[in-house]
Coordinates of C-alpha atoms and ligand atoms in Angstrom, one line a residue:
X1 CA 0.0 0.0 0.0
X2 CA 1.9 3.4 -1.2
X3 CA 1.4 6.3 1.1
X4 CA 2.9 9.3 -0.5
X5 CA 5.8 10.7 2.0
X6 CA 3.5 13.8 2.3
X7 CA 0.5 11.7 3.8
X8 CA -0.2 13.7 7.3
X9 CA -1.3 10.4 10.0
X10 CA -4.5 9.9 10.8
X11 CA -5.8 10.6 14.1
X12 CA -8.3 9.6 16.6
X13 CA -9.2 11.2 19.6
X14 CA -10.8 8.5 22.2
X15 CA -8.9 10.4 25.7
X16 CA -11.2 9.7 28.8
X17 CA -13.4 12.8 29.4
X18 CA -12.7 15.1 32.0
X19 CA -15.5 13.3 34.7
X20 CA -13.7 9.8 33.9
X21 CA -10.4 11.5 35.0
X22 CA -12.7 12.7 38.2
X23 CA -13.9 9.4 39.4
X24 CA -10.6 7.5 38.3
X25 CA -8.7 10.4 40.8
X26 CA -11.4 10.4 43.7
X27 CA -10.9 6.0 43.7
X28 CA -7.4 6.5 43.8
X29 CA -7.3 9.0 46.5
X30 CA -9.6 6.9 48.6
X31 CA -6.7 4.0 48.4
X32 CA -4.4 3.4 51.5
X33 CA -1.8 4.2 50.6
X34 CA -3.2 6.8 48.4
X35 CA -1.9 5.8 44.9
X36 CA -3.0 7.1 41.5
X37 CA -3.0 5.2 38.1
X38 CA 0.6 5.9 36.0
X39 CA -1.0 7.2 33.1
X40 CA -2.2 10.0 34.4
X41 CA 1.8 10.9 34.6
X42 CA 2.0 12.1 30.6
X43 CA 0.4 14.8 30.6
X44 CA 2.3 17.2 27.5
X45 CA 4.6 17.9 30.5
X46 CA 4.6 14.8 32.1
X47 CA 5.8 13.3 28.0
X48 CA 8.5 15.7 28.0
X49 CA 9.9 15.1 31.2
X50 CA 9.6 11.3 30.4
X51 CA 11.7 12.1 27.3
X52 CA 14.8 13.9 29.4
X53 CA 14.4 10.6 31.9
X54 CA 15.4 8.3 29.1
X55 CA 18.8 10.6 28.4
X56 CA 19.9 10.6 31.8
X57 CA 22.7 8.5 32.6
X58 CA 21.3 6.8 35.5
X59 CA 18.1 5.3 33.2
X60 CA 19.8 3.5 30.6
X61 CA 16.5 0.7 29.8
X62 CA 15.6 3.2 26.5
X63 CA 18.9 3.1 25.2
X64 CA 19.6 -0.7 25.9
X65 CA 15.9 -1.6 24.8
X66 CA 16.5 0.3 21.2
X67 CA 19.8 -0.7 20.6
X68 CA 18.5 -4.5 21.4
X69 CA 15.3 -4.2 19.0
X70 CA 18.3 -2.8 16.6
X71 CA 20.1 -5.6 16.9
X72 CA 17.6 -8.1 17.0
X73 CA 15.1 -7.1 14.6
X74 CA 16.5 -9.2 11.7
X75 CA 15.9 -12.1 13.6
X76 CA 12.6 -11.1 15.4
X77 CA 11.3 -10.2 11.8
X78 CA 12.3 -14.4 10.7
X79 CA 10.5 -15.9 14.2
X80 CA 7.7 -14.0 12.9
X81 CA 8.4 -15.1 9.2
X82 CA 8.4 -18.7 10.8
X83 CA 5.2 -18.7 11.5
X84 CA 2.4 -18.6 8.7
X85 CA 1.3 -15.2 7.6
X86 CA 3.2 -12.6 8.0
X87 CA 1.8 -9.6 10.4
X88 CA 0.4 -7.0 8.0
X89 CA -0.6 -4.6 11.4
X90 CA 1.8 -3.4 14.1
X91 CA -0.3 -1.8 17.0
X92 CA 1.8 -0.2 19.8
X93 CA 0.5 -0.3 22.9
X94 CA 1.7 3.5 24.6
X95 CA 3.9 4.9 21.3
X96 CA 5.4 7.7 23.5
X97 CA 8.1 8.3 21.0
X98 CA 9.1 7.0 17.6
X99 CA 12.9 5.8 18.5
X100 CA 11.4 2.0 20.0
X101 CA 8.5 1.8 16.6
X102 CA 11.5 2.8 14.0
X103 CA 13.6 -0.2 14.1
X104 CA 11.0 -2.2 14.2
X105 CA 9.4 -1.1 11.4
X106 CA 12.7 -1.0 9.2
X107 CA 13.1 -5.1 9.9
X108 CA 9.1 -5.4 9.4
X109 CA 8.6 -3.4 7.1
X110 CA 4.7 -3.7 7.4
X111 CA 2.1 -2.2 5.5
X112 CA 0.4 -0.3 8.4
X113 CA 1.0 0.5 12.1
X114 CA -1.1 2.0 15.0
X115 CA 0.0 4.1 17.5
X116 CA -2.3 4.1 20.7
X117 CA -1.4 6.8 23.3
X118 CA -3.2 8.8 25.9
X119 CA -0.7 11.4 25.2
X120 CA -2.0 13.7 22.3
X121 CA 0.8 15.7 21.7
X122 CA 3.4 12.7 21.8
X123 CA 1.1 10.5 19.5
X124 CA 1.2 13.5 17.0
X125 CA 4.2 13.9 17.1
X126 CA 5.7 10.4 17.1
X127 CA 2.6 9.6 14.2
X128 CA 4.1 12.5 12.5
X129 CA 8.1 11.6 12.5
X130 CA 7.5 7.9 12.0
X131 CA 5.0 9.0 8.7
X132 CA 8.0 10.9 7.3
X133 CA 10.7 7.8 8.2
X134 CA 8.1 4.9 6.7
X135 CA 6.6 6.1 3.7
X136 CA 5.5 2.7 2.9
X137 CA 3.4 2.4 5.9
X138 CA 0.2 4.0 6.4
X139 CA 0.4 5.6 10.4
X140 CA -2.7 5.6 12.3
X141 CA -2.8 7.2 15.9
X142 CA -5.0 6.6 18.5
X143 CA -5.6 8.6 21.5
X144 CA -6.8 6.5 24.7
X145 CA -6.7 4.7 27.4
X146 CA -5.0 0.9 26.0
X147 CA -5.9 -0.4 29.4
X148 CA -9.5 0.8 29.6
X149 CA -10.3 0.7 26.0
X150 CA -12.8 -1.7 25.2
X151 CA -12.3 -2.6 21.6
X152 CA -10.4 -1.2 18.9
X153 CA -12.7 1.5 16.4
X154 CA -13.8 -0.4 13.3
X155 CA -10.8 0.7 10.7
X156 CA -9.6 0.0 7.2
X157 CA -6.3 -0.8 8.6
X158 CA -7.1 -3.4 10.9
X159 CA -9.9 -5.7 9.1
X160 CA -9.1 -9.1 8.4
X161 CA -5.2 -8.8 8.9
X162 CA -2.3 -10.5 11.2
X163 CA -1.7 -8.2 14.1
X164 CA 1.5 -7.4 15.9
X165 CA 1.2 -6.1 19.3
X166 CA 4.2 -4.3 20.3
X167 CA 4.8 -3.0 24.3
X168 CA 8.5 -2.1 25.0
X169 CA 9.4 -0.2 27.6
X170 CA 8.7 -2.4 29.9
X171 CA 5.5 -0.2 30.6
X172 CA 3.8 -3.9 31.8
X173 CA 5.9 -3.2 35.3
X174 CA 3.4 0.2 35.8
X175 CA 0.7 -2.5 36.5
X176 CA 0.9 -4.8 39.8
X177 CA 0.7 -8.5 38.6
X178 CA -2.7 -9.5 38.8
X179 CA -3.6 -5.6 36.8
X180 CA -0.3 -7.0 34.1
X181 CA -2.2 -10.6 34.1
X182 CA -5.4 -8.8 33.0
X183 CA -4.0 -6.6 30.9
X184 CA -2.2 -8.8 28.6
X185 CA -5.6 -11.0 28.5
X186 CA -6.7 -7.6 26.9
X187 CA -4.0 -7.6 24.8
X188 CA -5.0 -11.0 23.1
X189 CA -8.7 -9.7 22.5
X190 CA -7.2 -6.7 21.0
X191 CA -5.0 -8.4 18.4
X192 CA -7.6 -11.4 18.1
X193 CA -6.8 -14.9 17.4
X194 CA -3.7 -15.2 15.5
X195 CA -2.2 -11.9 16.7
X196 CA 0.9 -11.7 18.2
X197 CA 2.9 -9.9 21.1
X198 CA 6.1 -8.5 21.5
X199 CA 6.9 -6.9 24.6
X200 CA 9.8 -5.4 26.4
X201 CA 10.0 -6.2 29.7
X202 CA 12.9 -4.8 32.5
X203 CA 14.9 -7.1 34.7
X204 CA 16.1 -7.1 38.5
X205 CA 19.3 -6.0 38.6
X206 CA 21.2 -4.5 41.6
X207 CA 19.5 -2.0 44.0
X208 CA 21.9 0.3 43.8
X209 CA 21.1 0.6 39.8
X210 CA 17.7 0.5 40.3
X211 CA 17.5 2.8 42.6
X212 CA 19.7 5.1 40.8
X213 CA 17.9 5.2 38.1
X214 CA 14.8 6.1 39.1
X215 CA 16.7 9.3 41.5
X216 CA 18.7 10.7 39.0
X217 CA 20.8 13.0 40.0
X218 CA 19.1 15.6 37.9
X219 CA 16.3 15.8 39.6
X220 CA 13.9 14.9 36.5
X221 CA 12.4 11.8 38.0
X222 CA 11.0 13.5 40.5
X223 CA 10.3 16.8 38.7
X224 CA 8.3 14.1 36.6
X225 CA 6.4 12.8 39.9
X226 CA 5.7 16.3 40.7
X227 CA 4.3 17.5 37.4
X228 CA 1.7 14.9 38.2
X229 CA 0.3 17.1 41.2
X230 CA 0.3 20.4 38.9
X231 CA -1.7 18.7 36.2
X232 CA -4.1 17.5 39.1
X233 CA -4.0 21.2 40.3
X234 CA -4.8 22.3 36.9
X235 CA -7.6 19.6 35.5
X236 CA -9.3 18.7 38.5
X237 CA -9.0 22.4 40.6
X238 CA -6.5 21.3 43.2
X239 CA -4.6 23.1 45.4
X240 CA -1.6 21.0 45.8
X241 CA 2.0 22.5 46.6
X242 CA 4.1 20.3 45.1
X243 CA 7.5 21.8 47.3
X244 CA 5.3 20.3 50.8
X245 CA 5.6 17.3 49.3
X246 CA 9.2 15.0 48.6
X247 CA 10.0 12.2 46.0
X248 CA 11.2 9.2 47.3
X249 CA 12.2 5.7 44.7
X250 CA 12.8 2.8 46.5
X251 CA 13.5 -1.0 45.5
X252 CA 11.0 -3.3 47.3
X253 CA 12.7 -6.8 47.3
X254 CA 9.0 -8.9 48.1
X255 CA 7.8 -7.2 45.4
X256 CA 10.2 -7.1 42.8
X257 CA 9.4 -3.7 42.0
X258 CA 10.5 -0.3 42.2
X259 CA 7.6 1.9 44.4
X260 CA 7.8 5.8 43.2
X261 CA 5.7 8.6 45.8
X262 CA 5.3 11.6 46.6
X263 CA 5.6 11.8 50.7
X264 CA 4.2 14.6 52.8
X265 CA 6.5 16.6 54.2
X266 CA 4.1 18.3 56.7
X267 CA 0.6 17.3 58.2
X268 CA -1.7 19.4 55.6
X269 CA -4.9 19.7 54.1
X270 CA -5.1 19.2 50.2
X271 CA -8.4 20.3 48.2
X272 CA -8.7 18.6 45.2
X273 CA -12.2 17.5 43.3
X274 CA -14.1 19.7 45.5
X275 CA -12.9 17.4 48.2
X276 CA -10.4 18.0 51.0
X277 CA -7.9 15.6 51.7
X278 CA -5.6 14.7 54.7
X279 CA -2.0 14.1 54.4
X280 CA -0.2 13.4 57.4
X281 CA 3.5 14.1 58.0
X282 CA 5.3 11.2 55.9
X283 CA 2.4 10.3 54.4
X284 CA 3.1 8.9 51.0
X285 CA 0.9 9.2 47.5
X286 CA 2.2 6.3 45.0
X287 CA 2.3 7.7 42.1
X288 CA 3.9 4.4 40.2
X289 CA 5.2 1.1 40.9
X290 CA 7.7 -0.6 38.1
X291 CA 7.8 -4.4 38.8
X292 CA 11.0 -6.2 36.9
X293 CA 10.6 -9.2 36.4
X294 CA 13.2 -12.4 35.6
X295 CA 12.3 -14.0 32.1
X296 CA 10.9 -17.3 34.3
X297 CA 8.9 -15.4 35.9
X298 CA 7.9 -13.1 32.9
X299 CA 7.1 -16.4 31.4
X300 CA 4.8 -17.7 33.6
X301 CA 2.7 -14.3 34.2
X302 CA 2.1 -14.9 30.0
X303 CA 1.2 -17.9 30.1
X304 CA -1.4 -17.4 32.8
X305 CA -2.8 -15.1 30.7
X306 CA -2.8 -17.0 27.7
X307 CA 0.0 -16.5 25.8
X308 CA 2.5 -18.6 24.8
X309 CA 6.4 -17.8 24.7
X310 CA 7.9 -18.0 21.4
X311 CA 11.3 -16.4 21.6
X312 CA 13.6 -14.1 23.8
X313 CA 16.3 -11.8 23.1
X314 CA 18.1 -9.5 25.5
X315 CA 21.0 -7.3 25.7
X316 CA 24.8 -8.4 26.3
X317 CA 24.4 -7.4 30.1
X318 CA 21.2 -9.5 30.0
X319 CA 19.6 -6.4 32.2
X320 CA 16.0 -6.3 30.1
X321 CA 14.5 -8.8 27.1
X322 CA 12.1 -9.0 24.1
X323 CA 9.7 -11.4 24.7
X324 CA 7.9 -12.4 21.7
X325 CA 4.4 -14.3 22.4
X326 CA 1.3 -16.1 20.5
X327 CA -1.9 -16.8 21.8
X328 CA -2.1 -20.5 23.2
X329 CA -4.5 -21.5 21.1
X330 CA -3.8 -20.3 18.1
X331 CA -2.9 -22.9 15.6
Ligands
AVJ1 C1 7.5 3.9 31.2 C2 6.8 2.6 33.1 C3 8.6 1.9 31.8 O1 9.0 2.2 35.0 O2 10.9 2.6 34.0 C4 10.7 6.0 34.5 C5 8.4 5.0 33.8 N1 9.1 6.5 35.7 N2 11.2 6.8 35.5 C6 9.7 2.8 34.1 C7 9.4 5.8 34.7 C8 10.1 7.1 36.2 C9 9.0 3.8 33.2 N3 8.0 3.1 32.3

């Protein structure tokens, strides 16, 4: 299918509406510990911050991730040649930015791929740059919610044809397991019967790595944290001070995940949703988890949701891998 290098993406807008974001922000207030749901982190701001966390020295999973899809995508594109038909639709769950899609798409060359963010202004833009780079595909973005999103919209580019889901990042590690469990069942639906997955997933690793790299010593990790309680401030008339409150990133071994919050710093009295709420002194709002996980134990958390392990590639220092997955029963 030709797409003339000019071809602007298509777009959809499908972003929760503003009461969702209301109820979703009230639930997670009400939790004890208070903790709200990740996504609500990428916000324009909250994308670009995100961005100047994966070039900080500390954070190296983007840089290990796409220089492994770089140097495995020859050899991810023949597993998948392996099988019958080859996938004609690559849907990335979360497209932040173009860097993870791009060598994908140069070893798949496929004739279309989907984008699905909840960040409009990254979709564009990686929609936009990844148009220009793959003339040959046709680039669809999606603005939503993958988690919540009950079905994909009825489109041209998705009828009748193979689907590749792809999830680097190791974005799975935002949910707790039985949340990542679920959401990889809603995965499968997504990419129907003979679809696909190919997900990057982050390892444990030392604590003192871990931990380092989610306090960089720039302070943009928790500059990122904190953006979350000016775009609560902002969309849902809060009157949060982001200095009373401190960002702490700690490794929790039982676990196996990395627990991000803001903590109180005094005893104060937030309004937020036309609601007041309590913080005591120390008092700590999660505002994301990242679980690592071992490929054993990656393994068995797809297979309980259906899927089936096909292959694994992972970098030299064996710190993250590619998991590439097919639904049980397909044939
Ligand atoms: C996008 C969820 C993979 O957990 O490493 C990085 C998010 N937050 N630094 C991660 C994140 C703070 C990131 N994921």
């Amino acid at each position: 299918m030709a797409v003339p290098a000019t071809a602007a993406p298509q777009l959809i807008d499908l972003h929760p509406a503003a009461a969702d974001l209301e109820a979703l922000v009230v639930q997670g207030m009400e939790r004890q510990p208070r903790q709200l749901p990740a996504w609500l982190l990428y916000d324009a701001e909250g994308s670009r911050l995100f961005e100047a966390i994966c070039e900080q020295p500390e954070y190296s999973l983007t840089r290990t991730e796409v220089a492994l899809l770089e140097s495995s995508g020859p050899a991810i594109a023949a597993a998948l040649r392996n099988g019958q038909e080859q996938p004609a639709v690559v849907l990335e769950f979360g497209a932040g930015n173009a860097r993870k899609a791009s060598p994908l798409l140069r070893a798949l060359e496929p004739p279309a791929y989907v984008a699905l963010d909840i960040s409009r202004s990254a979709l564009e833009a990686t929609c936009t740059s990844l148009q220009a780079a793959h003339p040959a595909t046709a680039v669809l973005g999606i603005c939503c919610d993958y988690a919540g999103a009950s079905g994909l919209p009825p489109l041209a580019a998705l009828t009748d044809r193979r689907r590749l889901g792809f999830y680097p990042g190791s974005s799975i590690g935002n949910f707790e397991p039985h949340e990542a469990r679920s959401l990889l069942g809603q995965f499968r639906r997504l990419l129907g019967p003979s679809g696909l997955l190919l997900i990057g997933v982050d390892q444990p690793k030392a604590v003192e790595r871990l931990e380092a790299a989610y306090n960089d010593r720039a302070g943009v990790s928790a500059a990122f944290a904190r953006n979350l309680l000016v775009r609560l401030n902002r969309e849902l008339q809060g009157n949060f001070d982001p200095a009373s409150f401190r960002y702490q990133a700690r490794w929790d071994a039982l676990h196996s995940r990395i627990a991000m919050a803001l903590v109180s710093r005094r005893a104060q009295e937030v309004r937020l949703a036309g609601r007041s709420w309590p913080f005591q002194a120390g008092e700590a709002l999660i505002t994301e988890y990242s679980v690592k996980y071992g490929p054993a134990a990656f393994e068995q958390l797809a297979r309980s949701a259906g899927w089936q392990p096909l292959g694994r590639w992972s970098d030299p220092q064996d710190d993250l891998s590619l998991h590439l997955l097919a639904q049980a029963d397909s044939p």
